[in-house]
Structures are given as structure tokens and as C-alpha cells.
Coordinates of N, CA and C in Angstrom, one line a residue:
M1 N 275.6 215.5 15.8 CA 276.5 216.8 16.1 C 277.2 216.6 17.3
R2 N 276.5 216.5 18.5 CA 277.1 216.5 19.9 C 278.3 215.4 19.9
R3 N 278.2 214.3 19.3 CA 279.3 213.3 19.3 C 280.5 214.0 18.6
I4 N 280.3 214.8 17.6 CA 281.4 215.3 16.8 C 282.3 216.4 17.8
R5 N 281.2 217.1 18.3 CA 281.9 218.1 19.3 C 282.8 217.5 20.6
L6 N 282.2 216.5 21.2 CA 282.9 215.6 22.1 C 284.2 215.2 21.5
V7 N 284.1 214.5 20.4 CA 285.4 214.0 19.9 C 286.5 215.0 19.6
T8 N 285.9 216.4 19.1 CA 286.9 217.3 18.8 C 287.3 217.9 20.1
V9 N 286.6 218.2 21.0 CA 287.2 218.6 22.5 C 288.2 217.6 23.1
A10 N 287.8 216.3 22.9 CA 288.9 215.3 23.5 C 290.3 215.5 22.5
M11 N 290.0 215.7 21.3 CA 291.4 215.6 20.5 C 292.3 216.9 20.7
L12 N 291.4 217.9 20.9 CA 292.0 219.3 21.2 C 292.6 219.2 22.7
T13 N 292.1 218.6 23.6 CA 292.6 218.4 24.8 C 293.8 217.9 24.8
A14 N 293.7 216.6 24.2 CA 295.1 215.7 24.0 C 296.3 216.6 23.3
V15 N 296.0 217.4 22.4 CA 297.1 218.0 21.7 C 297.5 219.1 22.7
I16 N 296.6 219.9 23.3 CA 297.0 220.8 24.3 C 298.1 220.1 25.4
M17 N 297.6 219.0 25.9 CA 298.5 218.4 27.0 C 299.7 217.8 26.4
T18 N 299.6 217.4 25.1 CA 300.9 216.8 24.6 C 301.8 217.8 24.4
S19 N 301.5 219.2 23.9 CA 302.5 220.3 23.6 C 303.0 220.9 25.0
A20 N 302.1 220.7 26.0 CA 302.5 221.2 27.3 C 303.6 220.3 28.2
C21 N 303.8 219.2 27.6 CA 304.6 218.2 28.4 C 305.7 218.1 27.4
G22 N 306.5 219.2 27.0 CA 307.6 219.1 26.0 C 308.7 218.5 26.7
K23 N 310.0 218.4 25.8 CA 311.1 217.6 26.5 C 311.8 218.7 27.0
G24 N 312.5 218.5 28.2 CA 313.6 219.6 28.7 C 315.0 219.3 28.2
D25 N 315.9 220.4 28.6 CA 317.1 220.1 28.2 C 318.1 219.2 28.8
T26 N 319.1 219.0 28.7 CA 319.9 218.2 29.4 C 320.8 218.9 30.2
V27 N 321.7 218.1 30.9 CA 322.4 218.8 32.2 C 324.0 218.6 32.1
D28 N 324.6 219.6 32.7 CA 326.2 219.3 32.7 C 326.7 219.0 34.1
S29 N 327.8 218.3 34.4 CA 328.0 217.7 35.5 C 328.5 218.6 36.5
G30 N 328.8 218.3 37.7 CA 329.4 218.9 38.8 C 329.0 218.2 40.0
S31 N 329.2 218.4 41.2 CA 328.7 217.5 42.1 C 328.3 218.5 43.4
P32 N 327.1 218.7 43.2 CA 325.9 218.1 42.6 C 325.5 219.1 41.1
I33 N 324.9 218.2 40.4 CA 324.4 219.0 39.1 C 323.0 219.7 39.6
G34 N 323.2 221.0 39.3 CA 321.8 221.8 39.4 C 321.3 222.4 38.3
P35 N 319.9 223.2 38.4 CA 319.4 223.8 37.3 C 320.3 224.8 36.7
D36 N 321.3 225.3 37.2 CA 322.0 226.2 36.5 C 323.0 226.0 35.8
Q37 N 323.2 224.7 35.4 CA 324.4 224.0 34.7 C 324.0 223.1 33.5
P38 N 323.4 223.9 32.6 CA 322.9 223.1 31.4 C 324.1 222.8 30.7
A39 N 324.0 221.7 30.0 CA 325.0 221.1 28.9 C 324.3 220.7 27.5
T40 N 325.1 220.4 26.8 CA 324.6 220.0 25.4 C 325.1 218.5 25.4
P41 N 324.0 217.7 25.1 CA 324.4 216.0 25.3 C 325.0 215.7 23.9
P42 N 325.6 214.6 23.7 CA 325.9 214.0 22.4 C 324.9 214.1 21.3
A43 N 325.3 214.3 20.0 CA 324.3 214.2 19.0 C 323.4 213.0 19.0
S44 N 323.8 212.0 19.7 CA 323.1 210.7 19.7 C 322.1 210.7 20.5
A45 N 322.0 211.9 21.4 CA 320.8 211.9 22.5 C 320.0 213.0 22.1
S46 N 319.7 213.1 20.9 CA 318.8 214.1 20.1 C 317.4 213.7 20.3
P47 N 316.3 214.8 20.8 CA 315.2 214.5 21.1 C 314.5 213.7 20.0
G48 N 313.5 212.9 20.4 CA 312.9 212.1 19.4 C 311.9 211.1 20.4
P49 N 311.7 209.8 19.6 CA 310.7 208.8 20.2 C 311.8 208.4 21.4
G50 N 311.3 208.0 22.5 CA 311.9 207.2 23.5 C 311.8 208.3 24.8
P51 N 312.8 207.9 25.8 CA 312.6 208.5 27.2 C 312.7 210.0 26.9
E52 N 312.1 210.8 27.8 CA 311.9 212.4 27.9 C 313.3 212.7 28.6
L53 N 314.0 213.7 27.8 CA 315.1 214.3 28.2 C 314.7 215.3 29.4
V54 N 315.4 215.4 30.7 CA 315.0 216.3 31.6 C 316.5 216.6 32.1
Q55 N 316.3 218.0 33.0 CA 317.4 218.5 33.6 C 317.0 218.8 34.9
P56 N 317.9 218.6 35.9 CA 317.5 219.2 37.3 C 317.1 220.5 37.4
K57 N 315.8 220.6 38.1 CA 315.3 222.1 38.2 C 315.6 222.5 39.6
G58 N 316.0 221.7 40.6 CA 316.3 222.4 41.9 C 314.8 223.0 42.6
G59 N 315.0 223.2 43.9 CA 314.0 223.9 44.5 C 312.7 223.0 44.8
T60 N 312.9 221.6 44.8 CA 311.6 220.7 45.0 C 311.4 220.6 46.4
V61 N 310.2 220.3 46.7 CA 309.7 219.8 48.2 C 310.1 218.4 48.5
D62 N 310.6 218.1 49.7 CA 311.1 216.8 49.9 C 311.8 215.9 49.1
P63 N 312.8 216.5 48.4 CA 313.4 215.6 47.5 C 314.0 214.1 48.1
R64 N 313.8 213.1 47.4 CA 314.3 211.9 47.7 C 315.1 211.1 46.7
K65 N 316.1 210.1 47.2 CA 316.9 209.5 46.2 C 315.9 208.6 45.3
V66 N 316.1 208.5 43.9 CA 315.6 207.8 43.1 C 316.5 206.8 42.3
P67 N 316.1 205.3 42.3 CA 316.9 204.5 41.7 C 316.8 204.5 40.2
W68 N 317.9 204.4 39.5 CA 317.9 204.5 38.0 C 318.1 203.2 37.5
T69 N 317.8 202.9 36.1 CA 317.6 201.6 35.5 C 318.9 201.5 34.6
R70 N 319.5 202.4 34.0 CA 320.5 202.3 32.9 C 321.5 203.3 32.9
A71 N 322.8 203.1 32.7 CA 323.7 204.1 32.4 C 324.6 203.9 31.2
T72 N 324.2 204.8 30.2 CA 324.8 204.5 28.8 C 325.9 205.4 28.6
P73 N 327.1 205.1 28.1 CA 328.2 206.0 27.9 C 327.7 206.9 26.6
A74 N 328.0 208.3 26.9 CA 327.4 209.1 25.8 C 328.7 210.2 25.6
G75 N 329.5 210.4 24.7 CA 330.3 211.5 24.6 C 331.3 211.5 25.8
D76 N 331.2 212.5 26.4 CA 332.2 212.9 27.4 C 331.4 212.9 29.0
G77 N 330.3 211.7 28.9 CA 329.5 211.6 30.0 C 328.7 210.3 29.9
V78 N 327.7 210.3 30.7 CA 326.7 209.3 30.5 C 325.3 209.7 30.7
M79 N 324.4 208.8 29.9 CA 323.1 209.1 29.9 C 322.5 208.1 31.0
I80 N 321.8 208.8 32.0 CA 321.1 208.0 33.2 C 319.5 208.0 32.8
S81 N 319.1 206.7 32.9 CA 317.6 206.4 32.7 C 317.1 206.0 33.8
W82 N 315.7 206.3 33.9 CA 314.9 205.9 34.9 C 313.4 205.8 34.7
S83 N 312.7 205.3 35.5 CA 311.2 205.3 35.3 C 310.8 206.4 36.3
S84 N 309.9 207.1 36.3 CA 309.5 208.1 37.2 C 307.8 208.5 36.9
G85 N 307.4 209.5 37.5 CA 306.0 210.0 37.2 C 306.0 211.4 36.5
V86 N 305.0 211.8 36.3 CA 304.7 213.2 35.4 C 305.0 214.4 36.6
E87 N 305.4 215.5 36.0 CA 305.7 216.8 36.7 C 304.3 217.3 36.8
P88 N 304.1 218.1 37.9 CA 305.1 218.6 38.7 C 305.3 217.7 39.9
C89 N 304.6 216.5 40.0 CA 304.7 215.6 41.2 C 306.0 215.0 41.3
Y90 N 306.8 214.7 40.3 CA 308.0 214.0 40.1 C 309.0 214.5 39.3
T91 N 309.8 215.6 39.8 CA 310.6 216.6 39.3 C 311.8 216.3 39.6
L92 N 312.9 216.2 38.6 CA 314.1 216.1 39.0 C 314.7 217.2 39.7
D93 N 315.3 216.9 40.8 CA 315.7 218.2 41.7 C 317.3 218.4 41.4
R94 N 318.0 217.3 41.5 CA 319.3 217.3 41.5 C 320.0 216.0 41.2
V95 N 321.3 216.0 40.7 CA 322.2 214.8 40.5 C 323.3 214.8 41.2
D96 N 323.8 213.9 42.0 CA 324.8 213.9 42.7 C 325.9 213.0 41.8
V97 N 327.1 213.4 41.9 CA 328.1 212.6 41.1 C 329.4 212.7 41.9
K98 N 329.9 211.2 42.1 CA 331.1 211.2 42.9 C 332.1 210.3 42.0
E99 N 333.3 210.8 41.5 CA 334.0 210.1 40.7 C 335.2 209.6 41.5
S100 N 335.5 208.3 41.1 CA 336.9 207.9 41.8 C 337.7 207.3 40.4
D101 N 338.8 206.6 40.7 CA 339.7 206.1 39.7 C 338.9 204.5 39.2
T102 N 338.1 204.1 40.0 CA 337.2 202.8 39.5 C 336.1 203.0 39.2
E103 N 335.2 203.9 40.0 CA 333.9 204.0 39.7 C 333.3 205.4 39.5
V104 N 332.0 205.6 39.0 CA 331.5 206.9 39.1 C 330.2 206.6 39.8
T105 N 329.8 207.4 41.0 CA 328.5 206.9 41.6 C 327.5 208.0 41.2
V106 N 326.4 207.8 40.6 CA 325.4 208.9 40.2 C 324.2 208.6 41.1
T107 N 323.6 209.8 41.8 CA 322.5 209.6 42.7 C 321.5 210.5 42.1
L108 N 320.4 210.1 41.7 CA 319.2 211.1 41.4 C 318.4 211.3 42.5
W109 N 317.8 212.5 42.5 CA 317.0 213.1 43.6 C 315.7 213.9 43.0
E110 N 314.5 213.2 43.3 CA 313.4 214.0 42.7 C 312.5 214.4 43.8
G111 N 311.8 215.6 43.6 CA 310.7 216.0 44.6 C 309.7 216.5 44.0
T112 N 308.7 217.2 44.5 CA 307.5 217.7 43.9 C 307.9 219.5 43.7
T113 N 307.4 220.1 42.7 CA 307.6 221.4 42.6 C 306.0 222.1 43.0
D114 N 305.0 221.4 43.4 CA 303.8 221.8 43.6 C 303.0 220.7 44.5
P115 N 303.1 220.9 46.1 CA 302.8 219.8 47.0 C 301.1 219.9 47.0
E116 N 300.4 220.8 46.2 CA 299.1 220.7 46.2 C 298.6 220.1 45.0
A117 N 299.4 219.7 44.0 CA 299.0 219.2 42.7 C 298.3 217.6 42.9
A118 N 297.4 217.4 42.0 CA 296.6 216.1 42.0 C 297.6 215.3 41.0
C119 N 298.2 214.2 41.6 CA 299.3 213.3 41.1 C 298.5 212.2 40.4
I120 N 298.8 212.0 39.2 CA 298.2 210.7 38.6 C 299.4 209.8 38.6
L121 N 299.0 208.5 38.5 CA 299.7 207.3 38.6 C 300.0 206.9 37.0
I122 N 301.1 207.4 36.5 CA 301.4 207.1 35.2 C 302.9 206.9 34.9
A123 N 303.5 205.8 34.4 CA 304.8 205.9 34.4 C 305.4 206.6 33.0
V124 N 306.5 207.4 33.2 CA 307.3 208.1 32.3 C 308.8 207.7 32.2
E125 N 309.2 207.3 31.1 CA 310.5 207.0 30.9 C 311.3 208.2 31.0
K126 N 312.3 208.5 31.6 CA 313.2 209.9 31.7 C 314.5 209.4 31.6
E127 N 315.4 210.4 31.1 CA 316.9 210.3 31.2 C 317.3 211.8 31.3
T128 N 318.6 211.9 31.7 CA 319.4 213.0 31.9 C 320.8 212.9 31.6
F129 N 321.5 213.8 30.9 CA 323.0 213.7 30.5 C 323.8 214.2 31.6
V130 N 324.9 213.4 32.1 CA 325.7 213.8 33.0 C 327.0 213.7 32.4
K131 N 327.4 215.0 32.3 CA 328.8 215.1 31.9 C 330.0 214.9 33.2
L132 N 331.0 213.9 32.9 CA 332.0 213.7 33.9 C 333.2 214.4 33.7
A133 N 334.0 214.4 34.9 CA 335.1 215.3 34.8 C 336.2 214.7 33.9
K134 N 336.2 213.4 33.9 CA 337.4 212.6 32.9 C 336.5 211.5 32.3
P135 N 337.2 211.1 31.5 CA 336.4 210.1 30.6 C 335.9 208.8 31.4
L136 N 334.9 208.1 31.1 CA 334.7 206.9 31.9 C 335.6 205.7 31.8
A137 N 336.2 205.6 30.7 CA 337.4 204.6 30.5 C 337.3 203.3 31.2
G138 N 336.2 202.7 31.2 CA 336.2 201.2 31.9 C 335.7 201.4 33.5
R139 N 335.6 202.7 33.9 CA 335.1 202.7 35.4 C 333.5 202.3 35.3
E140 N 333.0 201.5 36.5 CA 331.8 201.1 36.6 C 331.0 202.4 37.2
V141 N 329.7 202.4 36.7 CA 328.6 203.6 36.9 C 327.8 202.9 38.0
V142 N 327.7 203.2 39.2 CA 327.1 202.9 40.5 C 325.8 203.7 40.6
D143 N 324.6 203.1 41.0 CA 323.6 203.9 41.5 C 323.6 204.3 43.1
G144 N 323.7 205.5 43.1 CA 323.9 206.0 44.6 C 322.4 205.9 45.4
A145 N 321.4 205.5 44.8 CA 320.1 205.3 45.5 C 319.9 204.0 46.1
K146 N 320.8 203.1 45.7 CA 320.6 201.8 46.1 C 321.6 201.2 47.3

């Protein structure tokens, strides 16, 4: 009986933690992109298995540049993917975008929203949608954190 209760408590805890870590919305462009600029990503970026969709929240403590791993053209912008940690320790603060005729520089900034939080070391694949002022049209996407 005791073993059944422990398993039930463990399963309930997993369900609660999973539902508390829902997917965020995507973001619109601007320089910089902030939490007050939500956007709708292309239909191909619908929630599902894969990276967690997040949007900048702003107001983090000690934001720092975070390198990203992939930029994928998507509709009128790009999906930027990176590996990070869990919130509130690793929260997307803002996205800086600089566009020229030959390239688009995207810089991700992450910080913490709770400096007192106990942070666990676990990798989370994240992505955010960045709407561009004009079509990518062959321009190179450059990581501003490198």
C-alpha cells in the first residue's frame, strides 16, 4: 500500500510539473524585441513535440548574451533555436535585431526573474520567432552573441 502511494505521489508531481511548464507565445520583431510585442508565428511553428516556444519577458536580472544554434526561415521572419536552462533561472529577456542589405544579426539576451531560485542543471531546447522588417531574401543570419 505504501509503495502504491509513493508511485501515485510521484506521478501526480510529474503531471503538475509538466503542466506548469507550458509553452510560451512567440514574438514579433523590432529592435529590440520585448515582451509587449507578441506575434503569430507561421503555421509550421505550431506547438508540439520539439523545442519550447518562448517570447521575451523583459525585466530580468543581469541579462547576458546567449549564443543560438540555428536560424530557420519561417514566413515573414526566422525561428531562432538555442539550448538553455529552465525558468526562472534562464528567461529570455529580449532579442536585438539589426538588419542590413546583406545580413540580419540576431542577439538573444537571457537573465533570471528570481535571483533567489534554486536552479537545476537541465538542458531545454528553446526557440523564438523573430519577424523581420523585410524578407530574408538570401541575407545571412548572424549570431550577435559570438
